[in-house]
Coordinates of C-alpha atoms in Angstrom, one line a residue:
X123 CA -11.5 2.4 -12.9
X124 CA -14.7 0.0 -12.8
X125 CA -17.8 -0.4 -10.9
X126 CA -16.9 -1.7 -7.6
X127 CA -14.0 0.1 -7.0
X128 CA -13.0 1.8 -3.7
X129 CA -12.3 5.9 -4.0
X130 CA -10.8 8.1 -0.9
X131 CA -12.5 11.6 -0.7
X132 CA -10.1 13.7 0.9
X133 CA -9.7 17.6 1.5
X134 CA -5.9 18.8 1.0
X135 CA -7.5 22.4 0.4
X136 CA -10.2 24.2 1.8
X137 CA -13.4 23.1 3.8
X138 CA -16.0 21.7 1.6
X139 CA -19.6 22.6 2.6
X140 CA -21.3 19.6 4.6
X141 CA -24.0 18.9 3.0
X142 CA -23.2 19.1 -1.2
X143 CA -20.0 17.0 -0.1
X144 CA -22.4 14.0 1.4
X145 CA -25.1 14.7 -1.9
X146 CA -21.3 14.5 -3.6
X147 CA -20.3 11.3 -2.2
X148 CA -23.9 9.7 -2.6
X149 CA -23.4 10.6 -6.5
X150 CA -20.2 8.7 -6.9
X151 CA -21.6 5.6 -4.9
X152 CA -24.4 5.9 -8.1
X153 CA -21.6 5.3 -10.7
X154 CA -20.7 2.2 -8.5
X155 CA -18.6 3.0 -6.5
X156 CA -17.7 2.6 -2.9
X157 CA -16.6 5.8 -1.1
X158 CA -14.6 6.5 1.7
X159 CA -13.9 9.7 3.3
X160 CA -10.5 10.7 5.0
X161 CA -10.3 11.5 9.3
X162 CA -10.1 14.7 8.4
X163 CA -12.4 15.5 5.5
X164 CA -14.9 18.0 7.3
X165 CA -12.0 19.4 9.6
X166 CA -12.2 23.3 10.4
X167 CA -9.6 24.4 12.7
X168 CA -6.8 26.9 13.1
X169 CA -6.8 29.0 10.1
X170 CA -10.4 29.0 8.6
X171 CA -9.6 28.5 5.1
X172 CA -8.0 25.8 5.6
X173 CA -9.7 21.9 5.8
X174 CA -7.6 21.4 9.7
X175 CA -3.9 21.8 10.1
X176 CA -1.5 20.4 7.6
X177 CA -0.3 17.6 9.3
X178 CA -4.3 16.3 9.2
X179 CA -4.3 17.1 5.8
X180 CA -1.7 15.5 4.5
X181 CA -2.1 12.6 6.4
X182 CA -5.3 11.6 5.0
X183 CA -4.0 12.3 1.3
X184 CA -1.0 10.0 2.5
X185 CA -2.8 6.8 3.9
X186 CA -5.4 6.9 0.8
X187 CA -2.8 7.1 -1.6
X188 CA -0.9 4.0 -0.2
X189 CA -3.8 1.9 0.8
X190 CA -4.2 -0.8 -1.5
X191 CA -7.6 -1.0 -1.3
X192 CA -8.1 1.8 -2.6
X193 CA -7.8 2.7 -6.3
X194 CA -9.1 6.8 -6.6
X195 CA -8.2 9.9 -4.7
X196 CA -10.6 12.3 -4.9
X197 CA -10.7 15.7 -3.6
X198 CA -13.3 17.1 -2.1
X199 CA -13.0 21.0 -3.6
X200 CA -10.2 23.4 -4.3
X201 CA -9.6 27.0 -2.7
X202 CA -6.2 26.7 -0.9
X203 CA -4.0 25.1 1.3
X204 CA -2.7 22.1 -1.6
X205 CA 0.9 23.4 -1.8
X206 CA 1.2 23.0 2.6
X207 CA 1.4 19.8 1.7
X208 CA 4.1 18.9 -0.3
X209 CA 7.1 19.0 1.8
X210 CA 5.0 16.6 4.5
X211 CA 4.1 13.7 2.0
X212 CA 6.9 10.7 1.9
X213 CA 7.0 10.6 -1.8
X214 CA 9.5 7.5 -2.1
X215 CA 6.4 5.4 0.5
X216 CA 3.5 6.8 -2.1
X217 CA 5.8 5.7 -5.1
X218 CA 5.6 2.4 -3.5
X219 CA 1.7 2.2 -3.6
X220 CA 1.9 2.4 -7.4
X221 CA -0.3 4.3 -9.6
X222 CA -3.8 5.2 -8.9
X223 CA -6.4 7.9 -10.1
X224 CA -6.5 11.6 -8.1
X225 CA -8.9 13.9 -9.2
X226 CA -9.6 17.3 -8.3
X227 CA -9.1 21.2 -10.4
X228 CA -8.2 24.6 -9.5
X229 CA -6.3 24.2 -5.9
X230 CA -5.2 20.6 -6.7
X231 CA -3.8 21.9 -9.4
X232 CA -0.4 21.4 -6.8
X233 CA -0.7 18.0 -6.5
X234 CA -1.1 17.6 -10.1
X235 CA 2.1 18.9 -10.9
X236 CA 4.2 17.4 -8.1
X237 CA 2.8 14.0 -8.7
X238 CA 4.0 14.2 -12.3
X239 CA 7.2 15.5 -10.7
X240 CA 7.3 13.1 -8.0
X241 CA 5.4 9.9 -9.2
X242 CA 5.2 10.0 -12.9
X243 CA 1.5 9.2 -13.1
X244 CA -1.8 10.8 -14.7
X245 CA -4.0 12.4 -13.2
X246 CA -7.7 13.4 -13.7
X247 CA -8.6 17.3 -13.7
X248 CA -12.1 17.5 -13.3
X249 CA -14.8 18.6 -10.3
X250 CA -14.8 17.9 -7.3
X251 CA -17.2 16.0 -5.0
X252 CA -18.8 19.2 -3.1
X253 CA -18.7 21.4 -6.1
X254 CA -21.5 23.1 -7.8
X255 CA -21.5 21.3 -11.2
X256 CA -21.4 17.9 -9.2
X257 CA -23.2 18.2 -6.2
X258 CA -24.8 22.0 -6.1
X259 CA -28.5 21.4 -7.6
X260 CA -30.3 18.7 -5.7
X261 CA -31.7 17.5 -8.9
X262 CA -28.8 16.2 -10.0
X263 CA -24.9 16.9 -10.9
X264 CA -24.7 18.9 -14.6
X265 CA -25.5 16.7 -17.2
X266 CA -22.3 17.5 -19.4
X267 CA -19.7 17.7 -16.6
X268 CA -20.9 14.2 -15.1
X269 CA -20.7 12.2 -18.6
X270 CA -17.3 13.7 -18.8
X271 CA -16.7 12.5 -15.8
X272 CA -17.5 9.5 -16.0
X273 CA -16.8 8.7 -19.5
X274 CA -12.9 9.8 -18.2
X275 CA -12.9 7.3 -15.1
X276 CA -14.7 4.1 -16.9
X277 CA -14.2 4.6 -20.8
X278 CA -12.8 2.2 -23.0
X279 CA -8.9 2.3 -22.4
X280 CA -7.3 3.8 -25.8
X281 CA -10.3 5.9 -26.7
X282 CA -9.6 9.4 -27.4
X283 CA -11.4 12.2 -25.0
X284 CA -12.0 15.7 -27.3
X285 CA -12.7 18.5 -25.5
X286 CA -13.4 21.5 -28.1
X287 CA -13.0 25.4 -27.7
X288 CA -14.5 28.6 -29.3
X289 CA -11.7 30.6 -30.7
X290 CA -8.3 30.0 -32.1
X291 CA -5.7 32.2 -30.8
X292 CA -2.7 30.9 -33.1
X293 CA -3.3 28.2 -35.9
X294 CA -1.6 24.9 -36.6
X295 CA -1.2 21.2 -34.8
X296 CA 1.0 20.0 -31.9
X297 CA 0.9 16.7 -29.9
X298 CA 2.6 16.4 -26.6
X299 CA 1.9 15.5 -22.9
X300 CA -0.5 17.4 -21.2
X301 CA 0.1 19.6 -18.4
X302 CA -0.7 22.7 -16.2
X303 CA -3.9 23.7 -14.9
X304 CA -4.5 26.3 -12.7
X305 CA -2.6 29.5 -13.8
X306 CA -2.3 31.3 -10.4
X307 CA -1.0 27.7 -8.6
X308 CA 1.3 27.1 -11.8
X309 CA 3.1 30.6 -11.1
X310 CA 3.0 30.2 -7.1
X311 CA 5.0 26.8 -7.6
X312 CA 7.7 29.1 -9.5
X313 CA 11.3 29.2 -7.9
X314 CA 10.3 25.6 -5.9
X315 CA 11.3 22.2 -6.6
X316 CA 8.0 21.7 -7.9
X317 CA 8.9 24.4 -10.5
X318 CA 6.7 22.9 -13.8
X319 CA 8.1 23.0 -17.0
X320 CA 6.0 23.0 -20.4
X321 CA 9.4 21.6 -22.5
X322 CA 7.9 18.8 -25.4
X323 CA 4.1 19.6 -23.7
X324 CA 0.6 20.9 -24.3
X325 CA 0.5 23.3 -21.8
X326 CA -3.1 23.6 -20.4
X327 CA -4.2 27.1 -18.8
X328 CA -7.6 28.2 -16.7
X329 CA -8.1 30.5 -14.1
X330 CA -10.8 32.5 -11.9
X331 CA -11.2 35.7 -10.7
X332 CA -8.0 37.6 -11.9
X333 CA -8.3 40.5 -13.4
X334 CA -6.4 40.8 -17.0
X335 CA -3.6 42.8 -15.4
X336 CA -3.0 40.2 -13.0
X337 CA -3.1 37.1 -15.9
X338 CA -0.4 39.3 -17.6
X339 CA 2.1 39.6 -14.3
X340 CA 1.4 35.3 -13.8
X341 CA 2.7 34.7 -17.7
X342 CA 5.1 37.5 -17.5
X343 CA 6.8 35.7 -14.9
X344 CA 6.3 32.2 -16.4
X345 CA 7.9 33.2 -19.6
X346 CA 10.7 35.1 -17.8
X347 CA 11.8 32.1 -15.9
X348 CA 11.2 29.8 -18.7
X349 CA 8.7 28.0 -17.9
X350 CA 7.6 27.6 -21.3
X351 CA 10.6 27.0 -23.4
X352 CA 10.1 24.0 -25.7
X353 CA 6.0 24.3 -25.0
X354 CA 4.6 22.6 -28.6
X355 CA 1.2 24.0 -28.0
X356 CA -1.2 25.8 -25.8
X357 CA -4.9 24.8 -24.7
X358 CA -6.8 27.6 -22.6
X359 CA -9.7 26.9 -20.5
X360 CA -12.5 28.7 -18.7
X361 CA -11.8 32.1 -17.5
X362 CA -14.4 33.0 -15.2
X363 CA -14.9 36.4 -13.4
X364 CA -11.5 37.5 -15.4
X365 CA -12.9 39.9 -17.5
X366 CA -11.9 39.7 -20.8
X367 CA -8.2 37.9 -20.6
X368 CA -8.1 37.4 -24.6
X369 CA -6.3 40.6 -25.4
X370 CA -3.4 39.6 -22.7
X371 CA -3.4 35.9 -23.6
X372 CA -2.9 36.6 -27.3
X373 CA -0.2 39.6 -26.5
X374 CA 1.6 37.4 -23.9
X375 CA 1.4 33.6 -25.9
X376 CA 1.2 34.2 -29.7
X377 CA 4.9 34.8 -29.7
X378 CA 5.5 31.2 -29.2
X379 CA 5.1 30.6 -32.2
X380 CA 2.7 27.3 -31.4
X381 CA -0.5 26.7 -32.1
X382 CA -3.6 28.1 -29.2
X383 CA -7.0 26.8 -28.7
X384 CA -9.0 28.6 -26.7
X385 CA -12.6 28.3 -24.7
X386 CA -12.0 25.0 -23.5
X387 CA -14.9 24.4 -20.9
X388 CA -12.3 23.2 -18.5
X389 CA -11.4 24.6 -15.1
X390 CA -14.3 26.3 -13.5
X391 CA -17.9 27.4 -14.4
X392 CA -19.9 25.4 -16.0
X393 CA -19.9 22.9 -17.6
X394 CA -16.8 21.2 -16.3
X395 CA -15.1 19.0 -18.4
X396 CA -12.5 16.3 -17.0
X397 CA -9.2 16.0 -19.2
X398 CA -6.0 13.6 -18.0
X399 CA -2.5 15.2 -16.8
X400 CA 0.8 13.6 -17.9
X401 CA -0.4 11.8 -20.4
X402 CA 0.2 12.2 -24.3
X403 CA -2.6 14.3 -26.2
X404 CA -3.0 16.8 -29.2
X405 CA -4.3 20.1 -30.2
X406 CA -6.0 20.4 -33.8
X407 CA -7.1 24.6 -34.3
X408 CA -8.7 23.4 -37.2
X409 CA -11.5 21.6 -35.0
X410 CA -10.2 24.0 -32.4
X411 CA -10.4 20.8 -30.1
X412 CA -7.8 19.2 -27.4
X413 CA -7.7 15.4 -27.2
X414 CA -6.4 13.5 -25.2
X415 CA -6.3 9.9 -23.7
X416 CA -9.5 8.8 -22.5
X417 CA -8.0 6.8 -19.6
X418 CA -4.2 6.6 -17.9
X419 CA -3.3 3.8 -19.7
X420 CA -1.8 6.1 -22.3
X421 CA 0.2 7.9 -19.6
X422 CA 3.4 9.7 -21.3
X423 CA 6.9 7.9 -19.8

């Protein structure tokens, strides 16, 4: 992206909060750009968790995608509601409008693995416009999560984007295209035709709020219906509020056989570290790092 450019904010999840999503908004006009936000994008109505009614929803996520004026889709926060969507979208008229940027984490992590499915482009994990780490402390969005950010959306096309972790679960090196998110979403999308697959990947992993038991039952089921066969290598993010996951993570993944990095500051807490989707990137245990493309032009095909 470049100053000047026109993003979409749009809620496909849950309701953001009012008033960090317009602090949110006036933060991403200070990088340069010009924001828009969807119809819809404060909506509360029929079930309250929800950002409206799923037709609103996925209207707005619709008519950013395929205006041509506009070059990012941005959502405004996670929670739930992302996977409504899918079966109301016309996939083949947003494969028309081309590739653009959509960015969002933890509920979005649905449209992250059906626009690989659908679309074939890369797209952004990172935080969302009425989140904490971006909009929560009128002082100013967390410094490390914001140059992330932005270094992500405006760096130098080719540059590599490292991302390092705290622990190595499994040594060794593996290169592949990037994929996943959030664990609870990636197991809900099980037994659809959104099913993900790991096969020649990195498979990236974070979560929140899910006791160890419950992290176990998740990859228990992804390994049972193969989700991971053919994975090259594993990249684990934040696991807030889970209590300690390492014992489960290591009992459940070290049997790959691939190498695991671990304590990625990706996914939720903070800080909040943006990293691309569908595009070709590396894990090195010896740097226990993750890197990856610094912008979609190095989208895997």
């Amino acid at each position: 992206m470049r100053p000047g450019d026109t993003v979409a904010v749009v809620s496909p999840s849950g309701p953001p909060n009012a008033v960090l999503l317009r602090r949110g908004i006036q933060r991403l006009e200070s990088l340069g750009l010009k924001v828009i936000a969807g119809e819809h994008v404060l909506d509360r109505q029929g079930l309250d968790y929800l950002a409206g009614d799923d037709a609103a929803r996925a209207a707005d996520l619709q008519a950013a995608w395929c205006d041509p004026a506009v070059s990012g889709v941005f959502c405004s926060r996670g929670g739930y509601g992302a996977a409504r969507l899918l079966d109301l979208l016309d996939w083949d008229l947003m494969r028309e409008a081309g590739p653009k940027v959509l960015l969002g984490s933890s509920d979005i992590t649905a449209l992250h693995n059906a626009f690989a499915i659908e679309l074939g482009v890369a797209t952004l994990h990172g935080p969302m416009a009425a989140c904490d780490v971006i909009a929560g402390d009128e002082n100013g969005p967390e410094p490390r999560t914001w140059e992330s950010l932005r270094a992500a959306l405006f760096g130098t096309p080719g540059t590599p984007g490292t991302v390092a972790g705290d622990r190595v679960l499994a040594p060794g090196r593996a290169e592949g295209v990037v994929r996943g998110g959030n664990l609870s979403l990636i197991a809900s999308m099980c037994g659809t035709r959104w099913q993900p697959s790991f096969d020649g990947a990195i498979a990236f992993l974070e979560d929140v709020g899910e006791e160890p038991y419950r992290i176990d039952r998740m990859l228990t089921q992804l390994l049972q219906v193969g989700v991971f066969d053919g994975v090259r290598g594993i990249a684990l993010g934040s696991w807030v509020k889970c209590g300690d996951p390492y014992p489960v993570l290591e009992d459940r993944l070290k049997p790959l056989g691939v190498p695991i990095v671990a304590g990625l500051p990706v996914g939720h807490g903070s800080p909040q570290h943006s990293v691309w989707f569908n595009v070709l990137g590396g894990i090195d245990t010896e740097s226990c790092s993750l890197t990856g493309a610094m912008r979609n032009e190095e989208q895997a095909r």
